[in-house]
XYZ file of C-alpha atoms in Angstrom:
546
model
C -6.990 -47.042 12.886
C -10.357 -45.504 13.131
C -10.865 -41.726 14.072
C -14.286 -40.488 15.205
C -16.042 -37.417 14.193
C -15.438 -35.872 17.492
C -11.695 -36.395 16.993
C -11.636 -34.442 13.894
C -13.549 -31.689 15.538
C -11.211 -31.421 18.171
C -8.183 -31.377 15.534
C -9.829 -28.614 13.689
C -10.529 -26.698 16.837
C -6.667 -27.103 17.917
C -5.434 -25.828 14.574
C -8.011 -22.885 14.860
C -6.205 -22.154 18.175
C -2.905 -22.344 16.701
C -3.594 -20.045 13.872
C -2.619 -16.177 13.768
C -6.129 -14.306 14.427
C -6.849 -10.786 13.110
C -9.479 -9.257 15.975
C -11.463 -6.386 15.075
C -10.924 -3.638 17.403
C -14.510 -1.632 17.957
C -14.254 2.199 17.869
C -15.188 2.443 21.492
C -11.871 0.503 22.425
C -9.717 2.288 19.851
C -11.098 5.898 19.933
C -10.843 5.976 16.106
C -14.542 7.653 16.137
C -13.813 9.307 12.535
C -15.952 8.037 9.661
C -15.201 8.484 6.025
C -17.718 10.560 3.833
C -17.880 9.212 0.100
C -20.024 12.209 -1.076
C -22.365 9.610 -2.670
C -25.038 11.281 -5.058
C -27.757 10.622 -7.477
C -25.632 11.824 -10.282
C -23.095 8.944 -9.813
C -19.820 11.049 -9.650
C -16.961 8.458 -10.045
C -14.491 10.067 -7.368
C -17.307 9.121 -4.635
C -16.584 5.611 -5.123
C -12.817 5.404 -5.412
C -11.481 6.935 -1.686
C -9.969 6.654 0.710
C -6.450 5.863 2.047
C -4.735 5.810 5.030
C -1.066 6.793 6.194
C 0.635 4.965 9.130
C 3.531 7.000 10.583
C 5.164 8.162 13.846
C 4.445 11.770 13.681
C 5.601 13.053 16.990
C 8.971 10.482 17.067
C 7.721 8.783 20.245
C 8.107 5.275 18.668
C 4.540 4.403 18.328
C 2.966 4.335 14.801
C -0.009 6.991 14.353
C -2.623 6.975 11.970
C -3.952 9.478 9.439
C -7.166 9.197 7.525
C -8.116 10.854 4.274
C -11.656 12.303 3.871
C -13.787 13.670 0.936
C -14.395 17.567 0.732
C -15.486 20.425 -1.440
C -14.883 20.079 -5.154
C -16.570 21.234 -8.322
C -19.045 18.486 -8.210
C -19.497 18.307 -4.417
C -20.450 20.705 -1.663
C -20.677 18.888 1.920
C -23.800 19.403 3.941
C -21.436 19.904 6.800
C -17.547 20.663 7.066
C -15.394 17.549 6.651
C -11.732 17.108 7.653
C -9.025 14.439 7.607
C -8.353 13.201 10.716
C -4.743 12.503 12.556
C -4.943 10.403 15.555
C -2.059 10.141 18.157
C -1.159 6.409 19.303
C -1.829 6.380 23.192
C 0.330 3.203 23.656
C -2.514 1.325 25.271
C -4.337 0.410 22.356
C -6.159 3.645 21.950
C -5.759 6.933 19.836
C -6.580 10.655 20.385
C -7.670 12.699 17.494
C -5.054 15.745 17.191
C -6.196 16.805 13.682
C -6.519 20.699 14.916
C -3.560 20.714 17.378
C -1.114 19.257 14.351
C -2.865 21.616 11.711
C -3.602 18.861 9.246
C -7.179 18.967 8.362
C -6.774 18.587 4.466
C -8.841 20.920 2.133
C -10.558 19.378 -0.789
C -11.878 15.956 -2.244
C -9.287 13.690 -0.461
C -7.774 10.418 -1.989
C -4.582 9.073 -0.430
C -1.526 9.832 1.680
C 2.096 9.176 1.721
C 4.390 9.932 4.547
C 8.146 10.322 4.454
C 11.005 12.301 5.610
C 11.250 14.180 2.547
C 13.557 16.788 3.963
C 15.729 14.850 5.953
C 15.190 16.612 9.179
C 14.467 13.267 10.930
C 10.621 14.207 11.267
C 8.074 12.262 9.096
C 6.061 14.778 6.616
C 3.103 14.180 4.685
C 1.630 14.244 1.210
C -2.191 14.317 0.491
C -3.175 13.278 -2.933
C -6.843 14.788 -3.922
C -9.119 15.367 -6.539
C -7.879 18.853 -7.482
C -4.696 20.246 -5.699
C -2.269 17.891 -3.650
C -1.177 19.104 -0.237
C 2.183 18.721 1.259
C 2.374 19.273 5.058
C 5.933 19.656 6.553
C 6.465 18.166 10.054
C 7.669 21.021 12.330
C 9.007 18.544 14.940
C 6.885 19.914 17.710
C 3.753 18.266 17.072
C 2.394 20.388 14.273
C 2.765 20.585 10.582
C 2.858 23.528 7.824
C 1.317 23.378 4.478
C 4.221 24.204 1.974
C 2.776 22.929 -0.909
C 3.191 26.117 -3.101
C 6.921 26.618 -1.957
C 7.826 23.269 -2.608
C 6.972 23.451 -6.426
C 4.040 20.878 -6.433
C 1.357 22.690 -7.764
C -0.906 21.113 -10.348
C -4.600 20.182 -10.455
C -5.895 16.585 -11.432
C -7.294 13.552 -10.088
C -4.322 12.176 -8.108
C -4.354 8.755 -6.611
C -1.546 6.794 -4.910
C 1.968 8.374 -4.490
C 5.354 7.044 -3.684
C 8.284 8.511 -2.284
C 11.382 7.024 -3.783
C 15.223 8.140 -4.583
C 15.213 7.386 -8.388
C 18.771 9.009 -8.929
C 20.336 7.829 -5.693
C 21.319 11.245 -4.668
C 20.141 10.627 -0.896
C 17.124 12.896 -1.602
C 13.710 11.434 -1.576
C 11.739 11.954 -4.908
C 8.021 11.942 -5.627
C 5.924 9.863 -7.986
C 2.213 10.774 -8.140
C -0.166 8.665 -9.985
C -3.021 10.496 -11.927
C -6.431 8.759 -12.867
C -8.700 10.062 -15.588
C -9.427 13.521 -16.903
C -12.276 14.505 -14.859
C -13.977 17.912 -14.201
C -17.465 18.930 -13.630
C -17.732 20.511 -17.494
C -16.614 17.053 -18.506
C -18.961 14.753 -16.456
C -20.786 12.304 -18.541
C -24.019 11.044 -17.226
C -24.522 7.155 -17.476
C -28.003 5.359 -17.495
C -28.918 2.037 -16.632
C -32.004 1.389 -18.764
C -32.777 -2.039 -17.076
C -32.963 -0.781 -13.399
C -33.983 2.500 -14.640
C -31.405 4.477 -12.385
C -28.327 6.392 -12.874
C -24.987 4.553 -13.016
C -21.238 5.093 -12.545
C -19.640 5.577 -16.005
C -16.807 3.062 -16.624
C -13.128 4.645 -16.976
C -12.960 3.959 -20.513
C -15.387 6.937 -21.183
C -12.853 9.324 -19.744
C -9.442 10.326 -21.357
C -6.337 9.189 -19.859
C -3.836 11.263 -18.015
C -0.280 11.620 -17.557
C 1.386 10.754 -13.964
C 3.933 13.029 -12.678
C 7.612 12.600 -11.227
C 8.892 15.492 -8.882
C 12.955 15.657 -8.522
C 13.960 16.537 -5.154
C 16.315 19.650 -5.283
C 16.917 19.967 -1.696
C 16.064 22.963 0.502
C 12.322 21.999 0.402
C 12.094 22.301 -3.348
C 10.876 20.031 -6.057
C 11.252 19.968 -9.961
C 8.802 18.291 -11.986
C 10.918 15.985 -14.542
C 8.272 13.825 -15.889
C 8.902 14.882 -19.454
C 12.792 14.681 -19.424
C 12.745 11.427 -17.616
C 10.081 9.611 -19.994
C 7.303 9.451 -17.121
C 4.928 11.526 -19.265
C 4.758 9.272 -22.356
C 2.786 7.040 -20.289
C -0.877 7.704 -20.691
C -2.678 5.428 -18.209
C -5.371 5.542 -15.687
C -3.109 5.079 -12.812
C -4.416 3.717 -9.328
C -1.746 1.850 -7.152
C 2.168 2.075 -7.469
C 5.206 0.554 -5.968
C 8.812 1.606 -6.282
C 11.131 -1.563 -6.494
C 14.057 -3.013 -8.148
C 12.945 -5.804 -10.691
C 16.193 -6.376 -12.530
C 18.497 -6.207 -9.555
C 20.669 -3.250 -10.886
C 20.481 -1.284 -7.685
C 18.143 1.345 -9.385
C 14.496 1.509 -8.177
C 11.836 1.005 -10.747
C 8.048 1.681 -10.854
C 5.267 -0.668 -11.454
C 1.994 1.337 -11.844
C -1.579 -0.331 -11.864
C -3.956 1.016 -14.379
C -7.724 1.235 -14.603
C -8.783 -0.097 -18.296
C -5.370 0.901 -19.511
C -2.043 -1.240 -19.821
C -0.207 -1.434 -16.651
C 3.315 0.194 -16.581
C 6.784 -1.169 -15.550
C 9.168 1.730 -15.643
C 12.814 0.591 -15.742
C 15.275 3.201 -14.174
C 17.816 3.999 -16.621
C 20.798 4.717 -13.957
C 18.712 7.563 -12.581
C 18.618 9.600 -15.953
C 15.349 8.285 -17.007
C 12.711 5.428 -17.217
C 11.878 3.063 -20.059
C 8.376 1.517 -19.911
C 8.706 -2.224 -20.788
C 5.241 -3.164 -19.477
C 4.202 -4.748 -22.741
C 7.204 -6.832 -23.379
C 7.593 -7.701 -19.800
C 3.853 -9.510 -19.875
C 2.440 -7.290 -17.066
C 0.780 -4.527 -19.165
C -2.200 -6.795 -20.217
C -4.211 -9.890 -19.386
C -3.143 -13.160 -20.844
C -5.905 -12.297 -23.733
C -4.254 -8.991 -24.496
C -6.997 -7.138 -22.866
C -6.224 -4.109 -20.483
C -7.528 -5.062 -16.992
C -9.021 -2.776 -14.140
C -5.825 -2.539 -12.074
C -6.049 -1.221 -8.741
C -3.823 -2.091 -5.773
C -0.344 -2.947 -6.400
C 2.771 -4.353 -4.217
C 6.155 -6.136 -4.724
C 8.003 -8.813 -2.860
C 10.088 -11.804 -3.499
C 7.369 -14.346 -2.856
C 9.368 -17.245 -3.938
C 12.774 -16.577 -2.257
C 14.897 -16.605 -5.604
C 16.344 -13.050 -4.997
C 14.143 -11.367 -7.401
C 11.270 -8.934 -6.814
C 7.928 -10.272 -8.009
C 4.653 -8.212 -8.660
C 1.251 -8.292 -7.716
C -1.774 -6.542 -8.748
C -5.637 -6.669 -8.106
C -8.233 -6.210 -10.620
C -11.944 -6.147 -10.653
C -14.343 -8.852 -10.744
C -14.167 -11.678 -13.535
C -10.479 -10.471 -14.377
C -8.665 -12.453 -11.437
C -5.962 -10.884 -9.415
C -2.215 -11.277 -11.082
C 0.617 -12.785 -9.120
C 3.585 -12.134 -11.696
C 6.628 -14.283 -11.118
C 9.866 -12.576 -12.213
C 11.599 -14.616 -14.662
C 14.922 -12.947 -14.050
C 15.176 -11.442 -17.783
C 12.788 -8.486 -17.591
C 9.634 -10.914 -18.346
C 7.158 -12.090 -15.673
C 4.924 -15.266 -15.453
C 1.511 -14.894 -14.340
C 1.105 -17.374 -11.724
C -1.848 -20.027 -11.205
C -2.863 -20.786 -7.631
C -5.464 -19.950 -4.990
C -4.846 -16.156 -5.144
C -6.070 -16.155 -8.859
C -8.845 -19.018 -8.132
C -10.374 -17.270 -5.191
C -10.648 -13.713 -6.620
C -12.480 -14.167 -9.563
C -15.660 -12.636 -8.074
C -13.891 -10.050 -6.192
C -12.732 -6.290 -6.992
C -9.312 -5.610 -4.985
C -7.726 -2.309 -3.698
C -5.745 -2.014 -0.767
C -3.238 -4.790 -0.415
C 0.010 -5.729 0.997
C 2.749 -8.708 1.079
C 3.684 -8.934 4.733
C 5.118 -11.364 7.083
C 2.131 -11.798 9.296
C 3.158 -15.001 11.267
C 6.879 -14.034 11.505
C 7.897 -17.191 9.658
C 10.318 -15.186 7.604
C 8.493 -15.186 3.901
C 5.900 -12.479 2.606
C 2.155 -13.547 3.328
C -0.630 -11.767 1.524
C -3.800 -9.894 2.604
C -6.304 -8.271 0.064
C -9.008 -5.641 0.903
C -11.824 -5.937 -1.433
C -15.335 -4.050 -2.527
C -16.906 -3.312 -5.839
C -17.119 0.207 -6.788
C -20.664 -0.008 -7.923
C -23.233 -0.198 -5.142
C -25.806 -1.737 -7.674
C -23.515 -4.512 -8.951
C -25.441 -7.278 -7.041
C -28.514 -6.333 -9.306
C -26.779 -6.009 -12.556
C -24.415 -9.251 -12.045
C -25.863 -11.693 -9.762
C -23.336 -13.747 -7.679
C -21.064 -10.629 -7.389
C -21.518 -8.134 -4.350
C -21.008 -4.420 -3.259
C -19.341 -5.387 0.290
C -16.857 -8.285 -0.196
C -15.051 -10.297 2.015
C -11.148 -9.795 2.990
C -8.475 -12.039 2.143
C -5.668 -13.719 3.987
C -3.192 -15.840 2.030
C -0.111 -17.626 3.811
C 3.109 -18.379 2.004
C 3.707 -22.176 2.082
C 7.101 -22.529 0.303
C 6.413 -20.063 -2.632
C 2.791 -20.874 -3.047
C -0.118 -19.177 -1.411
C -2.871 -20.749 0.693
C -6.052 -19.155 1.447
C -6.344 -19.109 5.309
C -9.070 -16.509 5.630
C -11.605 -18.983 7.392
C -9.347 -19.784 10.223
C -7.904 -16.344 10.762
C -10.711 -14.435 12.616
C -14.129 -13.616 12.285
C -13.448 -10.434 10.586
C -12.838 -12.493 7.241
C -16.178 -14.012 7.393
C -17.725 -10.318 7.102
C -18.142 -8.329 3.907
C -16.588 -4.849 3.443
C -16.555 -2.143 0.856
C -12.701 -1.614 1.444
C -10.425 0.596 -0.417
C -7.107 1.688 1.396
C -5.126 -0.836 3.469
C -1.997 -0.175 5.496
C 0.309 -2.459 7.537
C 1.779 -1.515 11.158
C 3.071 -2.893 14.338
C 0.776 -0.664 16.239
C 1.076 -1.929 19.709
C 4.987 -2.653 19.366
C 4.500 -6.213 20.272
C 6.584 -7.655 17.119
C 3.794 -8.598 14.556
C 1.960 -6.570 11.770
C -1.569 -5.311 12.748
C -3.649 -4.036 9.778
C -5.877 -0.655 9.194
C -8.339 -0.583 6.308
C -10.264 2.328 5.116
C -14.133 1.577 4.265
C -15.635 3.678 1.674
C -18.394 5.837 3.421
C -17.950 4.389 6.696
C -15.496 3.844 9.677
C -12.137 2.428 9.347
C -11.212 -1.066 10.338
C -8.481 -1.683 12.823
C -7.233 -5.357 13.034
C -4.980 -6.375 15.742
C -2.609 -9.587 15.048
C -2.994 -12.108 17.786
C -0.370 -14.759 17.669
C 1.721 -13.487 14.924
C 4.569 -13.066 17.825
C 4.490 -16.647 18.613
C 7.351 -16.829 16.152
C 10.189 -14.707 17.113
C 11.318 -11.460 15.725
C 13.653 -8.553 15.557
C 12.433 -5.106 14.588
C 14.778 -2.825 12.783
C 14.390 1.143 12.683
C 16.913 2.146 9.407
C 18.736 5.203 10.162
C 20.299 6.604 7.111
C 23.311 8.864 7.044
C 24.265 9.346 3.240
C 21.345 7.056 1.735
C 17.569 8.390 1.345
C 15.890 8.700 4.700
C 13.390 5.899 4.159
C 16.592 3.789 3.142
C 14.399 2.797 0.010
C 16.186 0.318 -2.011
C 17.970 -1.363 0.917
C 18.813 -5.165 0.855
C 18.294 -6.874 4.185
C 19.528 -10.498 4.851
C 19.248 -12.344 7.952
C 20.130 -15.670 9.372
C 18.322 -17.732 12.291
C 17.968 -21.193 13.023
C 19.853 -22.174 10.350
C 17.321 -20.564 7.722
C 18.410 -17.761 5.500
C 16.068 -14.637 4.345
C 16.369 -11.915 2.458
C 14.179 -8.880 1.823
C 14.390 -5.732 -0.618
C 12.977 -2.769 0.871
C 10.654 -1.373 -1.349
C 8.586 1.853 -1.175
C 4.739 2.285 -1.800
C 2.103 -0.570 -2.604
C -1.305 -1.062 -1.573
C -3.951 1.435 -2.708
C -3.826 5.271 -1.497
C -1.961 4.228 1.533
C 1.528 4.123 3.234
C 2.773 1.648 5.861
C 5.057 1.323 9.066
C 8.504 2.159 8.043
C 10.068 -0.262 10.452
C 11.156 -3.675 9.249
C 10.211 -6.756 11.233
C 12.106 -9.870 10.389
C 10.635 -13.057 10.980
C 13.143 -15.472 12.878
C 10.620 -18.549 13.329
C 11.773 -20.494 16.059
C 15.344 -18.987 16.140
C 16.207 -16.714 19.019
C 19.442 -15.024 17.923
C 19.964 -13.908 14.063
C 22.688 -12.483 12.244
C 21.468 -9.310 10.015
C 23.337 -7.741 7.215
C 22.085 -4.550 5.659
C 23.123 -3.227 2.173
C 22.468 0.571 1.980
C 21.529 1.959 -1.288
C 24.683 3.784 -1.052
C 26.367 0.333 -1.081
C 27.617 0.355 2.570
C 27.225 -2.578 4.673
C 25.976 -2.756 8.225
C 26.495 -6.103 10.029
C 24.528 -7.021 13.111
C 25.926 -10.349 14.353
C 24.190 -12.340 17.177
C 21.244 -10.209 17.398
C 18.656 -10.978 20.073
C 14.940 -11.826 19.082
C 11.786 -9.842 20.609
C 13.270 -6.059 20.419
C 13.165 -2.890 17.987
C 16.872 -1.660 17.224
C 18.162 1.242 15.484
C 20.367 0.090 12.547
C 22.476 2.959 11.442
C 24.172 3.337 7.962
C 27.997 2.937 8.483
C 29.797 6.591 8.051
C 32.665 4.835 5.952
C 32.214 1.774 3.946
C 32.694 -1.437 5.520
C 34.025 -4.851 4.319
C 31.477 -6.846 2.826
């Protein structure tokens, strides 16, 4: 049989129509009129090129995801020409957002980096932590649309250059604890000035010129108070240059572990010792260094079971020439770095925000990557590498990743200097949308069009005795003869936090049975659940048969 060229063009067009599209929503339509100010100067201060992040959360409990963007601000090396502020945008439920920053009282106050949202005090309202160059800020949600700065009374004092943060219940006492990643030792009096003799311009100094720092772990004592337990838990032994972090359970013992991406220093994999302490096994597990034994420039990180074998795998994005790393869990506290398109297609890119997420609702975790080089002069220094870089989308096809960026929307044909990334169902239509922060520019809002062609069930996990995030829960579901399993991790990406709801992809199934094993060990069973709806899934008051 002979096919004409026109036939193949029509086939490709049909495939493109069937593919899920991510459509860029313009500011004029979304109402997201805020812009990130990076404070770029001729002195090339390193914090200028790192921010910023975004938090997605339902601050007013109306069932629709709102947005919080982090901006730069006054610092010992930077005085803004005009006042700068972060921005909280309320979801208007019609595809647009309204700036409610002043009304809510969450402007920030410093050179911001990232944000992590969670109900740390268990009162039913989602609170907000801001990480900064300087002093972090903890905003307690008052439950009436406003927030109060409770940083001092919560005991979260401490200056430094803080990046990503993750809320998780490391000792499984039902209260959310807090890990804050710390980057390098950087102050105005320690600033080094680097010069590019070839280009005759100032240059950003590489991180190896600055001392490593120690990240911090805070134990939630209840009553709104935290205690710094970094030393007694073993967290402070790690001297890294920490960027991205994810809390997950890599050895299936029921206790949340920590994977930390580090910039020009070894990554860390902290194994939870039954809630008492942590042991860093990054070196022996094979995730600390490259295959050649060199520390990479790790930035964004996440975890998921990409090959459906019941064990959490890891991903970390690095700078150009280093490849991005997909680590397959070998079930013995070692990991194997996988080959594939996610490695091959990222050699010339620098990755920041990223997320495992099921964008097409077929039940398995796909992968999106936000990229951009930290050096705005890189094209002159290294031909073939650019400052602004394309986003990448990889589809999971039976445990391997295929680059589907070219067929997934015009936004993937553009270049961006991207940093933080978060995923959420902003329009409550059952598929995950994406928001991306652009360093020194307006954020990027992407609407998922077509992900809900396949069926889905959305879950709002409602804890009773487990931690308010239900972090560590295991969700299993069956639909149309297909069985899926998901571990509920916390954190992931870079400087950002995500929609706390779970969307379960059902493929062609219209009815699913769902089993939730809560961190407490209690089990919820949701048999014969119809597709196409969000449900409250409550942790049982008493233990139920498994």
